[in-house]
Amino acid sequence: MRTSLALLSTLFVAGSAAAADPFTPWTSGEKGGVGAADLAVSLEDGEFYSDRYTLEAWFEDKSRIYISYLVSNLGPGTGKLTVKSRVIDAAGKEHYFKKEVDQGGYQVSASPFKYTAAGHTLSGSARSFSASGNGGSFSFDLDFKSGLAPWKPGNGHAGFGVDEQGYLKTALIQPKAVVTGSVTLGGKKATVKGYGYVLHTSSNIAPHGTYKRFVDIRSIDGETVVWLKQFTMTEQFGGKTLGYLYVARGDQVLVAAGRVSLKMDKVQTDGKHANKYKVPLVISATGKRKDTEIAITIEAPSIAGREDELES
């Protein structure tokens, strides 16, 4: 199984004795249809607004690609976009592109959806999505066709605070995609075929003031798909949890739940970091589909690496 991201972060945030602020989780139903509104990029002015598209694909020749569009208002300026693309060739060599663009330097339209910046373009619909780009030393032109139906947990919207002025939105535009097209490296164009995904998230809340723990795991291979996410809120929001569990095998969705329960075991201390983060090597997740509970267990042999968002 190929794990595209397995990230566990623990943030230690002081709690407050005051009454918790309102928090409204996304609805728990598994029928989470994805439409044009879930593809749209709203480009808001709030300080903590962000919007991210993430795409990955793994090809039959053992090469792979990662694409990211991140709009963030943190720091000076509004609507700053960072475009990243990375091709890892069949020999394991990485070819990387990154460019930051001011709001006036890119174009995004909702109907039809098209998002163009820094020589890169995303376009299409939830079922049929295209990505192309020129990273200098490489270029690509790819089609993502939905192998599994687009999905979001319930209504895909969680609200924070009075009148839900804060929000977190998520949509698995393509939980698993059949990916075809071409990648050019060193002037040599290769036809590629494989599988991947398309993910879209947006938020206008400050993570450091909202979550004290964040678990995000997605693993996709030729047969099995796992998406697992859970946030544990700070005491400001009553220490509640928000998450989802999506598991599919072949073309069958085993569970698509807007609620998930986690149990963590074999907790180790990351002694190499000053904050001494607690990292579980075993995570058990339980989700419910209709009247049936489905449980999965994810186990790691050791702490493989670290990326500290607080230091970035």
PDB file of N, CA and C in Angstrom, residues 13-51:
ATOM      1  N   VAL A  13      -1.864  23.424  23.604  1.00  0.00           N
ATOM      2  CA  VAL A  13      -2.448  24.751  23.700  1.00  0.00           C
ATOM      3  C   VAL A  13      -3.133  24.884  25.047  1.00  0.00           C
ATOM      4  N   ALA A  14      -2.872  25.975  25.755  1.00  0.00           N
ATOM      5  CA  ALA A  14      -3.471  26.181  27.063  1.00  0.00           C
ATOM      6  C   ALA A  14      -4.976  26.309  26.940  1.00  0.00           C
ATOM      7  N   GLY A  15      -5.720  25.648  27.830  1.00  0.00           N
ATOM      8  CA  GLY A  15      -7.163  25.707  27.819  1.00  0.00           C
ATOM      9  C   GLY A  15      -7.681  26.873  28.628  1.00  0.00           C
ATOM     10  N   SER A  16      -8.978  27.083  28.583  1.00  0.00           N
ATOM     11  CA  SER A  16      -9.610  28.178  29.298  1.00  0.00           C
ATOM     12  C   SER A  16     -10.774  27.639  30.091  1.00  0.00           C
ATOM     13  N   ALA A  17     -11.041  28.251  31.230  1.00  0.00           N
ATOM     14  CA  ALA A  17     -12.149  27.819  32.064  1.00  0.00           C
ATOM     15  C   ALA A  17     -13.477  28.382  31.577  1.00  0.00           C
ATOM     16  N   ALA A  18     -13.457  29.268  30.600  1.00  0.00           N
ATOM     17  CA  ALA A  18     -14.673  29.884  30.088  1.00  0.00           C
ATOM     18  C   ALA A  18     -15.512  28.864  29.330  1.00  0.00           C
ATOM     19  N   ALA A  19     -16.793  29.181  29.126  1.00  0.00           N
ATOM     20  CA  ALA A  19     -17.680  28.300  28.377  1.00  0.00           C
ATOM     21  C   ALA A  19     -17.166  28.130  26.955  1.00  0.00           C
ATOM     22  N   ALA A  20     -17.351  26.913  26.421  1.00  0.00           N
ATOM     23  CA  ALA A  20     -16.847  26.614  25.085  1.00  0.00           C
ATOM     24  C   ALA A  20     -17.628  27.379  24.028  1.00  0.00           C
ATOM     25  N   ASP A  21     -16.932  27.782  22.975  1.00  0.00           N
ATOM     26  CA  ASP A  21     -17.580  28.420  21.837  1.00  0.00           C
ATOM     27  C   ASP A  21     -18.375  27.386  21.044  1.00  0.00           C
ATOM     28  N   PRO A  22     -19.406  27.815  20.325  1.00  0.00           N
ATOM     29  CA  PRO A  22     -20.193  26.871  19.529  1.00  0.00           C
ATOM     30  C   PRO A  22     -19.348  26.197  18.446  1.00  0.00           C
ATOM     31  N   PHE A  23     -19.663  24.923  18.217  1.00  0.00           N
ATOM     32  CA  PHE A  23     -18.996  24.151  17.165  1.00  0.00           C
ATOM     33  C   PHE A  23     -20.027  23.240  16.525  1.00  0.00           C
ATOM     34  N   THR A  24     -20.148  23.286  15.207  1.00  0.00           N
ATOM     35  CA  THR A  24     -21.125  22.480  14.481  1.00  0.00           C
ATOM     36  C   THR A  24     -20.392  21.572  13.507  1.00  0.00           C
ATOM     37  N   PRO A  25     -20.345  20.250  13.782  1.00  0.00           N
ATOM     38  CA  PRO A  25     -19.633  19.350  12.861  1.00  0.00           C
ATOM     39  C   PRO A  25     -20.407  19.178  11.567  1.00  0.00           C
ATOM     40  N   TRP A  26     -19.700  18.681  10.542  1.00  0.00           N
ATOM     41  CA  TRP A  26     -20.433  18.354   9.320  1.00  0.00           C
ATOM     42  C   TRP A  26     -21.407  17.228   9.620  1.00  0.00           C
ATOM     43  N   THR A  27     -22.467  17.138   8.838  1.00  0.00           N
ATOM     44  CA  THR A  27     -23.453  16.104   9.066  1.00  0.00           C
ATOM     45  C   THR A  27     -22.804  14.739   8.894  1.00  0.00           C
ATOM     46  N   SER A  28     -23.354  13.737   9.576  1.00  0.00           N
ATOM     47  CA  SER A  28     -22.670  12.446   9.652  1.00  0.00           C
ATOM     48  C   SER A  28     -23.024  11.499   8.517  1.00  0.00           C
ATOM     49  N   GLY A  29     -24.019  11.825   7.708  1.00  0.00           N
ATOM     50  CA  GLY A  29     -24.444  10.902   6.663  1.00  0.00           C
ATOM     51  C   GLY A  29     -23.365  10.631   5.638  1.00  0.00           C
ATOM     52  N   GLU A  30     -23.420   9.448   5.018  1.00  0.00           N
ATOM     53  CA  GLU A  30     -22.396   9.087   4.038  1.00  0.00           C
ATOM     54  C   GLU A  30     -22.727   9.604   2.646  1.00  0.00           C
ATOM     55  N   LYS A  31     -23.936  10.081   2.425  1.00  0.00           N
ATOM     56  CA  LYS A  31     -24.321  10.595   1.110  1.00  0.00           C
ATOM     57  C   LYS A  31     -23.816  12.019   0.961  1.00  0.00           C
ATOM     58  N   GLY A  32     -22.588  12.159   0.550  1.00  0.00           N
ATOM     59  CA  GLY A  32     -21.993  13.482   0.420  1.00  0.00           C
ATOM     60  C   GLY A  32     -21.689  13.794  -1.026  1.00  0.00           C
ATOM     61  N   GLY A  33     -22.683  14.249  -1.784  1.00  0.00           N
ATOM     62  CA  GLY A  33     -22.479  14.545  -3.189  1.00  0.00           C
ATOM     63  C   GLY A  33     -21.565  15.739  -3.384  1.00  0.00           C
ATOM     64  N   VAL A  34     -20.772  15.714  -4.451  1.00  0.00           N
ATOM     65  CA  VAL A  34     -19.829  16.790  -4.764  1.00  0.00           C
ATOM     66  C   VAL A  34     -20.279  17.465  -6.049  1.00  0.00           C
ATOM     67  N   GLY A  35     -20.422  18.798  -5.990  1.00  0.00           N
ATOM     68  CA  GLY A  35     -20.856  19.550  -7.157  1.00  0.00           C
ATOM     69  C   GLY A  35     -19.900  20.669  -7.498  1.00  0.00           C
ATOM     70  N   ALA A  36     -20.336  21.549  -8.401  1.00  0.00           N
ATOM     71  CA  ALA A  36     -19.481  22.642  -8.867  1.00  0.00           C
ATOM     72  C   ALA A  36     -19.049  23.551  -7.727  1.00  0.00           C
ATOM     73  N   ALA A  37     -19.925  23.741  -6.726  1.00  0.00           N
ATOM     74  CA  ALA A  37     -19.584  24.617  -5.601  1.00  0.00           C
ATOM     75  C   ALA A  37     -18.399  24.084  -4.807  1.00  0.00           C
ATOM     76  N   ASP A  38     -18.208  22.773  -4.817  1.00  0.00           N
ATOM     77  CA  ASP A  38     -17.095  22.175  -4.076  1.00  0.00           C
ATOM     78  C   ASP A  38     -15.767  22.342  -4.800  1.00  0.00           C
ATOM     79  N   LEU A  39     -15.808  22.670  -6.072  1.00  0.00           N
ATOM     80  CA  LEU A  39     -14.584  22.938  -6.826  1.00  0.00           C
ATOM     81  C   LEU A  39     -14.169  24.401  -6.739  1.00  0.00           C
ATOM     82  N   ALA A  40     -15.116  25.282  -6.433  1.00  0.00           N
ATOM     83  CA  ALA A  40     -14.869  26.720  -6.501  1.00  0.00           C
ATOM     84  C   ALA A  40     -13.859  27.186  -5.457  1.00  0.00           C
ATOM     85  N   VAL A  41     -13.110  28.234  -5.799  1.00  0.00           N
ATOM     86  CA  VAL A  41     -12.152  28.883  -4.898  1.00  0.00           C
ATOM     87  C   VAL A  41     -12.707  30.270  -4.584  1.00  0.00           C
ATOM     88  N   SER A  42     -13.025  30.538  -3.295  1.00  0.00           N
ATOM     89  CA  SER A  42     -13.787  31.741  -2.963  1.00  0.00           C
ATOM     90  C   SER A  42     -12.939  33.001  -2.808  1.00  0.00           C
ATOM     91  N   LEU A  43     -11.632  32.868  -2.545  1.00  0.00           N
ATOM     92  CA  LEU A  43     -10.714  34.012  -2.426  1.00  0.00           C
ATOM     93  C   LEU A  43     -11.239  35.073  -1.449  1.00  0.00           C
ATOM     94  N   GLU A  44     -11.248  34.713  -0.164  1.00  0.00           N
ATOM     95  CA  GLU A  44     -11.738  35.610   0.880  1.00  0.00           C
ATOM     96  C   GLU A  44     -10.612  36.469   1.440  1.00  0.00           C
ATOM     97  N   ASP A  45     -10.998  37.490   2.231  1.00  0.00           N
ATOM     98  CA  ASP A  45     -10.031  38.456   2.745  1.00  0.00           C
ATOM     99  C   ASP A  45      -9.553  38.165   4.164  1.00  0.00           C
ATOM    100  N   GLY A  46     -10.197  37.260   4.892  1.00  0.00           N
ATOM    101  CA  GLY A  46      -9.855  37.020   6.291  1.00  0.00           C
ATOM    102  C   GLY A  46      -8.409  36.596   6.482  1.00  0.00           C
ATOM    103  N   GLU A  47      -7.838  36.966   7.629  1.00  0.00           N
ATOM    104  CA  GLU A  47      -6.416  36.719   7.884  1.00  0.00           C
ATOM    105  C   GLU A  47      -6.054  35.250   7.823  1.00  0.00           C
ATOM    106  N   PHE A  48      -6.953  34.375   8.278  1.00  0.00           N
ATOM    107  CA  PHE A  48      -6.625  32.955   8.361  1.00  0.00           C
ATOM    108  C   PHE A  48      -7.235  32.138   7.217  1.00  0.00           C
ATOM    109  N   TYR A  49      -7.732  32.813   6.195  1.00  0.00           N
ATOM    110  CA  TYR A  49      -8.302  32.097   5.056  1.00  0.00           C
ATOM    111  C   TYR A  49      -7.221  31.335   4.296  1.00  0.00           C
ATOM    112  N   SER A  50      -7.566  30.109   3.913  1.00  0.00           N
ATOM    113  CA  SER A  50      -6.682  29.323   3.048  1.00  0.00           C
ATOM    114  C   SER A  50      -7.531  28.401   2.188  1.00  0.00           C
ATOM    115  N   ASP A  51      -6.994  28.041   1.035  1.00  0.00           N
ATOM    116  CA  ASP A  51      -7.661  27.133   0.111  1.00  0.00           C
ATOM    117  C   ASP A  51      -6.580  26.292  -0.552  1.00  0.00           C
TER     118      ASP A  51
END
